[in-house]
mmCIF file of C-alpha atoms and ligand atoms in Angstrom:
data_model
loop_
_atom_site.group_PDB
_atom_site.id
_atom_site.type_symbol
_atom_site.label_atom_id
_atom_site.label_comp_id
_atom_site.label_asym_id
_atom_site.label_seq_id
_atom_site.Cartn_x
_atom_site.Cartn_y
_atom_site.Cartn_z
ATOM 1 C CA MET A 1 -7.609 -25.358 -11.223
ATOM 2 C CA GLN A 2 -5.642 -22.187 -11.773
ATOM 3 C CA LEU A 3 -1.826 -22.319 -11.760
ATOM 4 C CA ILE A 4 -0.449 -19.130 -10.192
ATOM 5 C CA HIS A 5 3.207 -18.159 -9.882
ATOM 6 C CA ASP A 6 2.707 -14.541 -8.923
ATOM 7 C CA VAL A 7 2.153 -13.296 -5.356
ATOM 8 C CA ALA A 8 -0.121 -10.375 -6.352
ATOM 9 C CA GLN A 9 -2.358 -12.620 -8.441
ATOM 10 C CA LEU A 10 -2.644 -15.108 -5.565
ATOM 11 C CA ARG A 11 -3.626 -12.362 -3.135
ATOM 12 C CA GLU A 12 -6.217 -10.982 -5.563
ATOM 13 C CA THR A 13 -7.790 -14.413 -6.087
ATOM 14 C CA VAL A 14 -7.993 -15.156 -2.369
ATOM 15 C CA ARG A 15 -9.360 -11.677 -1.635
ATOM 16 C CA ALA A 16 -12.302 -12.317 -3.996
ATOM 17 C CA TRP A 17 -13.117 -15.592 -2.194
ATOM 18 C CA LYS A 18 -12.968 -13.882 1.189
ATOM 19 C CA ARG A 19 -15.240 -11.079 -0.017
ATOM 20 C CA ALA A 20 -17.739 -13.792 -0.955
ATOM 21 C CA GLY A 21 -17.488 -15.140 2.613
ATOM 22 C CA GLN A 22 -15.844 -18.418 1.588
ATOM 23 C CA GLN A 23 -13.624 -20.449 3.914
ATOM 24 C CA VAL A 24 -10.133 -21.071 2.548
ATOM 25 C CA GLY A 25 -7.887 -24.110 3.059
ATOM 26 C CA LEU A 26 -4.135 -24.323 2.468
ATOM 27 C CA VAL A 27 -1.960 -27.372 1.765
ATOM 28 C CA PRO A 28 1.730 -26.421 1.569
ATOM 29 C CA THR A 29 3.994 -28.951 -0.178
ATOM 30 C CA MET A 30 7.349 -29.160 -1.883
ATOM 31 C CA GLY A 31 5.781 -31.028 -4.792
ATOM 32 C CA ASN A 32 6.583 -34.452 -6.216
ATOM 33 C CA LEU A 33 3.163 -35.348 -4.928
ATOM 34 C CA HIS A 34 2.211 -38.833 -3.764
ATOM 35 C CA ASP A 35 -0.902 -40.310 -2.137
ATOM 36 C CA GLY A 36 0.111 -38.846 1.224
ATOM 37 C CA HIS A 37 -0.154 -35.335 -0.209
ATOM 38 C CA ILE A 38 -3.434 -36.171 -1.906
ATOM 39 C CA SER A 39 -4.882 -37.243 1.432
ATOM 40 C CA LEU A 40 -3.883 -33.809 2.859
ATOM 41 C CA VAL A 41 -5.674 -32.145 -0.043
ATOM 42 C CA ASP A 42 -8.782 -34.301 0.389
ATOM 43 C CA GLN A 43 -8.938 -33.555 4.114
ATOM 44 C CA ALA A 44 -8.446 -29.832 3.542
ATOM 45 C CA ARG A 45 -11.229 -29.899 0.964
ATOM 46 C CA GLU A 46 -13.654 -31.252 3.549
ATOM 47 C CA GLN A 47 -12.973 -28.244 5.768
ATOM 48 C CA ALA A 48 -13.038 -25.327 3.347
ATOM 49 C CA GLN A 49 -14.935 -24.173 0.278
ATOM 50 C CA ARG A 50 -11.808 -22.939 -1.468
ATOM 51 C CA LEU A 51 -8.462 -24.665 -1.580
ATOM 52 C CA VAL A 52 -4.919 -23.518 -2.325
ATOM 53 C CA ALA A 53 -2.162 -26.118 -2.700
ATOM 54 C CA THR A 54 1.383 -24.837 -2.930
ATOM 55 C CA VAL A 55 4.462 -26.348 -4.531
ATOM 56 C CA PHE A 56 7.685 -24.658 -3.499
ATOM 57 C CA VAL A 57 11.034 -26.333 -2.863
ATOM 58 C CA ASN A 58 12.124 -23.993 -0.115
ATOM 59 C CA PRO A 59 15.885 -23.380 -0.210
ATOM 60 C CA LEU A 60 15.870 -21.942 3.313
ATOM 61 C CA GLN A 61 15.064 -25.307 4.903
ATOM 62 C CA PHE A 62 17.878 -27.247 3.208
ATOM 63 C CA GLY A 63 21.309 -27.393 4.809
ATOM 64 C CA GLU A 64 24.696 -27.531 3.160
ATOM 65 C CA GLY A 65 25.241 -30.857 1.410
ATOM 66 C CA GLU A 66 21.525 -31.677 1.498
ATOM 67 C CA ASP A 67 19.390 -32.459 -1.558
ATOM 68 C CA TYR A 68 18.072 -28.983 -2.486
ATOM 69 C CA GLN A 69 19.514 -29.130 -6.025
ATOM 70 C CA THR A 70 18.395 -32.697 -6.710
ATOM 71 C CA TYR A 71 15.015 -32.597 -4.930
ATOM 72 C CA PRO A 72 12.536 -33.869 -7.558
ATOM 73 C CA ARG A 73 10.713 -31.001 -9.296
ATOM 74 C CA THR A 74 7.683 -32.377 -11.126
ATOM 75 C CA LEU A 75 5.256 -29.451 -11.393
ATOM 76 C CA GLU A 76 3.398 -30.676 -14.476
ATOM 77 C CA ALA A 77 2.781 -34.125 -13.021
ATOM 78 C CA ASP A 78 1.824 -32.519 -9.680
ATOM 79 C CA ALA A 79 -0.775 -30.305 -11.376
ATOM 80 C CA GLU A 80 -2.141 -33.379 -13.143
ATOM 81 C CA ARG A 81 -2.404 -35.321 -9.863
ATOM 82 C CA LEU A 82 -4.260 -32.468 -8.166
ATOM 83 C CA ARG A 83 -6.948 -32.248 -10.836
ATOM 84 C CA GLY A 84 -10.128 -33.875 -9.621
ATOM 85 C CA HIS A 85 -9.310 -33.198 -5.945
ATOM 86 C CA GLY A 86 -11.028 -29.832 -5.704
ATOM 87 C CA VAL A 87 -7.943 -27.617 -5.678
ATOM 88 C CA ASP A 88 -8.865 -24.128 -6.864
ATOM 89 C CA VAL A 89 -5.349 -22.716 -7.045
ATOM 90 C CA LEU A 90 -1.970 -24.348 -7.352
ATOM 91 C CA PHE A 91 0.519 -21.709 -6.212
ATOM 92 C CA ALA A 92 4.054 -22.411 -7.439
ATOM 93 C CA PRO A 93 6.205 -19.332 -6.837
ATOM 94 C CA GLY A 94 9.838 -18.872 -7.809
ATOM 95 C CA VAL A 95 12.529 -18.301 -5.180
ATOM 96 C CA GLU A 96 12.635 -14.539 -5.953
ATOM 97 C CA ALA A 97 8.907 -14.191 -5.324
ATOM 98 C CA MET A 98 9.203 -15.848 -1.916
ATOM 99 C CA TYR A 99 12.481 -14.209 -0.882
ATOM 100 C CA PRO A 100 12.450 -10.745 -2.486
ATOM 101 C CA SER A 101 15.373 -9.493 -0.363
ATOM 102 C CA GLY A 102 17.475 -12.523 -1.213
ATOM 103 C CA LEU A 103 17.921 -15.637 0.873
ATOM 104 C CA GLY A 104 20.847 -14.389 2.952
ATOM 105 C CA SER A 105 19.085 -11.342 4.338
ATOM 106 C CA ALA A 106 15.520 -12.649 4.540
ATOM 107 C CA THR A 107 13.693 -12.033 7.820
ATOM 108 C CA ARG A 108 13.351 -15.385 9.590
ATOM 109 C CA ILE A 109 11.055 -17.006 12.095
ATOM 110 C CA VAL A 110 13.180 -18.872 14.654
ATOM 111 C CA PRO A 111 11.230 -21.534 16.562
ATOM 112 C CA PRO A 112 12.162 -22.127 20.222
ATOM 113 C CA PRO A 113 15.190 -24.368 20.879
ATOM 114 C CA GLU A 114 13.244 -26.727 23.137
ATOM 115 C CA LEU A 115 11.405 -27.864 20.005
ATOM 116 C CA THR A 116 14.277 -27.745 17.539
ATOM 117 C CA GLU A 117 17.452 -28.720 19.380
ATOM 118 C CA LYS A 118 16.545 -32.385 19.306
ATOM 119 C CA LEU A 119 15.557 -35.133 16.858
ATOM 120 C CA CYS A 120 15.874 -33.883 13.244
ATOM 121 C CA GLY A 121 16.946 -30.436 14.399
ATOM 122 C CA LEU A 122 20.302 -31.839 15.580
ATOM 123 C CA ALA A 123 21.240 -33.290 12.195
ATOM 124 C CA ARG A 124 19.663 -30.416 10.260
ATOM 125 C CA PRO A 125 20.617 -27.136 11.975
ATOM 126 C CA GLY A 126 18.497 -24.240 10.705
ATOM 127 C CA HIS A 127 16.013 -26.586 9.034
ATOM 128 C CA PHE A 128 13.059 -25.660 11.232
ATOM 129 C CA THR A 129 13.818 -21.959 10.929
ATOM 130 C CA GLY A 130 13.525 -22.448 7.172
ATOM 131 C CA VAL A 131 10.271 -24.381 7.551
ATOM 132 C CA ALA A 132 8.713 -21.915 10.016
ATOM 133 C CA THR A 133 9.728 -18.964 7.846
ATOM 134 C CA VAL A 134 8.251 -20.309 4.624
ATOM 135 C CA VAL A 135 5.083 -21.569 6.318
ATOM 136 C CA ALA A 136 4.592 -18.165 7.981
ATOM 137 C CA LYS A 137 4.953 -16.538 4.573
ATOM 138 C CA LEU A 138 2.464 -18.903 2.935
ATOM 139 C CA LEU A 139 0.011 -18.353 5.790
ATOM 140 C CA ASN A 140 0.430 -14.605 5.318
ATOM 141 C CA LEU A 141 -0.107 -14.803 1.586
ATOM 142 C CA VAL A 142 -3.183 -17.025 1.670
ATOM 143 C CA GLN A 143 -4.596 -16.173 5.121
ATOM 144 C CA PRO A 144 -6.389 -19.526 5.215
ATOM 145 C CA ASP A 145 -8.956 -20.622 7.783
ATOM 146 C CA VAL A 146 -7.318 -24.040 7.939
ATOM 147 C CA ALA A 147 -3.847 -25.278 6.984
ATOM 148 C CA VAL A 148 -3.163 -28.989 6.664
ATOM 149 C CA PHE A 149 0.128 -30.826 7.311
ATOM 150 C CA GLY A 150 1.115 -34.485 7.553
ATOM 151 C CA LYS A 151 1.947 -36.144 10.853
ATOM 152 C CA LYS A 152 4.852 -37.990 9.246
ATOM 153 C CA ASP A 153 6.844 -34.806 9.848
ATOM 154 C CA PHE A 154 5.777 -34.826 13.482
ATOM 155 C CA GLN A 155 8.429 -32.409 14.761
ATOM 156 C CA GLN A 156 7.646 -30.027 11.895
ATOM 157 C CA LEU A 157 3.953 -30.141 12.802
ATOM 158 C CA GLN A 158 4.748 -29.257 16.434
ATOM 159 C CA VAL A 159 6.996 -26.389 15.306
ATOM 160 C CA ILE A 160 4.205 -25.034 13.110
ATOM 161 C CA ARG A 161 1.564 -25.399 15.832
ATOM 162 C CA ARG A 162 3.842 -23.540 18.230
ATOM 163 C CA MET A 163 4.532 -20.752 15.741
ATOM 164 C CA VAL A 164 0.814 -20.291 15.127
ATOM 165 C CA LEU A 165 0.209 -20.119 18.886
ATOM 166 C CA ASP A 166 3.116 -17.800 19.670
ATOM 167 C CA LEU A 167 2.465 -15.411 16.773
ATOM 168 C CA ASN A 168 -1.336 -15.433 17.273
ATOM 169 C CA LEU A 169 -1.860 -16.459 13.673
ATOM 170 C CA PRO A 170 -5.571 -16.748 12.887
ATOM 171 C CA VAL A 171 -5.485 -20.235 11.368
ATOM 172 C CA ARG A 172 -6.476 -23.736 12.466
ATOM 173 C CA VAL A 173 -3.672 -26.256 11.958
ATOM 174 C CA HIS A 174 -4.921 -29.707 11.055
ATOM 175 C CA GLY A 175 -2.561 -32.716 11.268
ATOM 176 C CA CYS A 176 -3.281 -35.714 9.004
ATOM 177 C CA GLU A 177 -2.398 -39.339 9.647
ATOM 178 C CA THR A 178 0.592 -40.730 7.759
ATOM 179 C CA VAL A 179 -0.257 -42.590 4.573
ATOM 180 C CA ARG A 180 1.713 -45.825 4.164
ATOM 181 C CA GLU A 181 2.623 -48.200 1.364
ATOM 182 C CA ALA A 182 1.133 -51.710 1.585
ATOM 183 C CA ASP A 183 4.230 -52.927 3.465
ATOM 184 C CA GLY A 184 4.011 -50.110 6.028
ATOM 185 C CA LEU A 185 6.668 -47.735 4.674
ATOM 186 C CA ALA A 186 5.555 -44.147 5.252
ATOM 187 C CA MET A 187 5.067 -42.374 1.927
ATOM 188 C CA SER A 188 7.720 -39.767 1.185
ATOM 189 C CA SER A 189 9.134 -38.124 -1.911
ATOM 190 C CA ARG A 190 12.561 -39.211 -0.667
ATOM 191 C CA ASN A 191 11.609 -42.908 -0.939
ATOM 192 C CA ALA A 192 12.468 -42.458 -4.627
ATOM 193 C CA TYR A 193 16.142 -42.284 -3.586
ATOM 194 C CA LEU A 194 16.057 -45.928 -2.429
ATOM 195 C CA SER A 195 17.565 -48.716 -4.536
ATOM 196 C CA ALA A 196 15.490 -51.898 -4.949
ATOM 197 C CA GLU A 197 17.431 -53.579 -2.130
ATOM 198 C CA GLU A 198 17.071 -50.548 0.181
ATOM 199 C CA ARG A 199 13.368 -50.375 -0.598
ATOM 200 C CA ARG A 200 13.048 -53.974 0.668
ATOM 201 C CA GLN A 201 14.851 -53.022 3.899
ATOM 202 C CA ALA A 202 12.993 -49.755 4.526
ATOM 203 C CA PRO A 203 9.748 -51.137 6.077
ATOM 204 C CA ALA A 204 11.819 -52.254 9.095
ATOM 205 C CA LEU A 205 11.644 -48.626 10.261
ATOM 206 C CA GLY A 206 7.850 -48.585 10.611
ATOM 207 C CA GLN A 207 7.841 -52.133 11.979
ATOM 208 C CA THR A 208 10.354 -51.234 14.693
ATOM 209 C CA LEU A 209 8.345 -48.179 15.728
ATOM 210 C CA ARG A 210 5.193 -50.273 15.912
ATOM 211 C CA TRP A 211 7.047 -52.772 18.115
ATOM 212 C CA VAL A 212 8.200 -49.956 20.432
ATOM 213 C CA ALA A 213 4.629 -48.635 20.622
ATOM 214 C CA GLU A 214 3.306 -52.088 21.553
ATOM 215 C CA GLN A 215 5.998 -52.562 24.192
ATOM 216 C CA LEU A 216 5.241 -49.152 25.715
ATOM 217 C CA ILE A 217 1.599 -50.086 25.996
ATOM 218 C CA ALA A 218 2.684 -53.354 27.650
ATOM 219 C CA GLY A 219 4.548 -51.255 30.245
ATOM 220 C CA ALA A 220 8.182 -51.578 29.107
ATOM 221 C CA ASP A 221 10.779 -48.953 30.033
ATOM 222 C CA ARG A 222 11.197 -46.297 27.352
ATOM 223 C CA SER A 223 14.992 -45.911 27.614
ATOM 224 C CA ILE A 224 15.517 -49.652 27.252
ATOM 225 C CA LEU A 225 13.136 -49.673 24.282
ATOM 226 C CA GLU A 226 14.955 -46.794 22.588
ATOM 227 C CA ARG A 227 18.266 -48.687 22.838
ATOM 228 C CA GLU A 228 16.711 -51.978 21.731
ATOM 229 C CA ALA A 229 15.055 -50.254 18.747
ATOM 230 C CA VAL A 230 18.404 -48.804 17.630
ATOM 231 C CA ALA A 231 19.906 -52.320 17.802
ATOM 232 C CA ARG A 232 17.006 -53.826 15.834
ATOM 233 C CA LEU A 233 17.280 -51.139 13.156
ATOM 234 C CA LYS A 234 21.024 -51.679 12.870
ATOM 235 C CA GLN A 235 20.459 -55.398 12.427
ATOM 236 C CA ALA A 236 17.944 -54.625 9.666
ATOM 237 C CA GLY A 237 20.591 -52.510 7.888
ATOM 238 C CA LEU A 238 19.116 -49.147 8.925
ATOM 239 C CA PRO A 239 21.609 -47.197 11.051
ATOM 240 C CA ALA A 240 19.547 -44.946 13.305
ATOM 241 C CA GLU A 241 20.243 -41.266 13.843
ATOM 242 C CA TYR A 242 17.826 -41.361 16.755
ATOM 243 C CA VAL A 243 14.958 -43.291 18.260
ATOM 244 C CA SER A 244 13.148 -41.273 20.934
ATOM 245 C CA VAL A 245 10.030 -41.668 22.983
ATOM 246 C CA LEU A 246 8.687 -38.227 23.894
ATOM 247 C CA ARG A 247 5.561 -36.483 25.032
ATOM 248 C CA ALA A 248 3.373 -36.050 21.947
ATOM 249 C CA THR A 249 2.066 -32.608 22.852
ATOM 250 C CA ASP A 250 5.392 -30.768 23.133
ATOM 251 C CA LEU A 251 8.194 -33.267 22.418
ATOM 252 C CA SER A 252 9.568 -33.003 25.933
ATOM 253 C CA PRO A 253 10.744 -36.032 27.945
ATOM 254 C CA PRO A 254 7.672 -37.872 29.215
ATOM 255 C CA ARG A 255 6.680 -37.842 32.877
ATOM 256 C CA PRO A 256 5.287 -41.039 34.419
ATOM 257 C CA GLU A 257 1.735 -39.675 34.354
ATOM 258 C CA ASP A 258 1.802 -38.729 30.645
ATOM 259 C CA ALA A 259 -0.586 -40.763 28.496
ATOM 260 C CA GLU A 260 0.036 -39.304 25.031
ATOM 261 C CA LEU A 261 3.453 -40.279 23.764
ATOM 262 C CA VAL A 262 5.140 -40.474 20.394
ATOM 263 C CA VAL A 263 7.998 -42.674 19.214
ATOM 264 C CA LEU A 264 10.091 -40.930 16.576
ATOM 265 C CA ALA A 265 13.033 -42.164 14.538
ATOM 266 C CA ALA A 266 15.345 -41.182 11.706
ATOM 267 C CA VAL A 267 17.557 -43.631 9.835
ATOM 268 C CA ARG A 268 20.056 -43.453 7.019
ATOM 269 C CA LEU A 269 19.515 -45.788 4.119
ATOM 270 C CA GLY A 270 21.803 -45.255 1.133
ATOM 271 C CA ARG A 271 21.195 -41.743 -0.213
ATOM 272 C CA ALA A 272 17.995 -41.382 1.775
ATOM 273 C CA ARG A 273 17.349 -40.153 5.273
ATOM 274 C CA LEU A 274 14.006 -41.621 6.348
ATOM 275 C CA ILE A 275 11.873 -40.465 9.257
ATOM 276 C CA ASP A 276 8.774 -41.990 10.790
ATOM 277 C CA ASN A 277 6.836 -41.959 14.059
ATOM 278 C CA ARG A 278 4.029 -43.669 15.966
ATOM 279 C CA GLU A 279 1.734 -42.036 18.442
ATOM 280 C CA VAL A 280 0.970 -44.084 21.544
ATOM 281 C CA ARG A 281 -1.855 -43.623 24.046
ATOM 282 C CA LEU A 282 -1.153 -45.249 27.399
ATOM 283 C CA ARG A 283 -3.899 -46.310 29.761
ATOM 284 C CA HIS A 284 -2.722 -45.580 33.306
HETATM 285 O O1 PAF B 301 6.609 -30.767 4.635
HETATM 286 C C1 PAF B 301 6.954 -30.118 3.628
HETATM 287 O O2 PAF B 301 6.763 -30.535 2.485
HETATM 288 C C2 PAF B 301 7.654 -28.783 3.811
HETATM 289 O O3 PAF B 301 8.488 -28.804 4.920
HETATM 290 C C3 PAF B 301 6.673 -27.598 3.880
HETATM 291 C C4 PAF B 301 5.759 -27.681 5.080
HETATM 292 C C5 PAF B 301 5.857 -27.553 2.607
HETATM 293 C C6 PAF B 301 7.467 -26.291 3.986
HETATM 294 O O4 PAF B 301 8.329 -26.126 2.918
#
């Protein structure tokens, strides 16, 4: 595995693969890799002969007062974890390489408000513009055949799918199932912010979403379930920012005939803001 920091060197390496007719996969990350990331890498590997993983803590997607400065940066350990998973290049650029005109005046990709002015987008204004912008740049740099993202960040995945569609980007976006700890907590780098007591409380998030999913399948009303889920989370010590049942394909309010739904939630727990979701398929 080659560690590359430089944009020109990355382009040159990928160009040689493409000349040889090899399919290229991309796994963008912000590092501090856990088993969830490794499953993205393994799934990307199955779909391409060459694989680029990226580690870049993207300042553009962090808001004021968020954890950009303290976000765990563990490049050496990340490189170690990736060895043995078929990654050809680990691309870890600096901020200047990704934003050569400076952050303030960088050209941005602004996803449509119907996808961003809800859920996490309400608490994190500008976040999805930052995500779409950096993902567009990584797609441009690597020009992969397939790019792989986790479904834990469900709204992010929809934003990226929409950007790829709207900008006619020649890449297949593959969403991977969320990897969970033994007690059901979705893996996330931000779980490291939890104290021992908070870590014991945290699985209530996934459990509540599973309960909502089961109740939806049993025919319960989604608005009542959303309210009841907020109450359950509060009782478990997890104040909810939102619990929403939406249409899985475009995150719009579901119509009675919709079969593919998703339950999404964000909670605050100490220093951490945790998100999770469950997809639900209804049989009408
Ligand atoms: O999901 C993440 O880790 C980030 O949002 C991503 C997609 C790597 C963009 O910075």
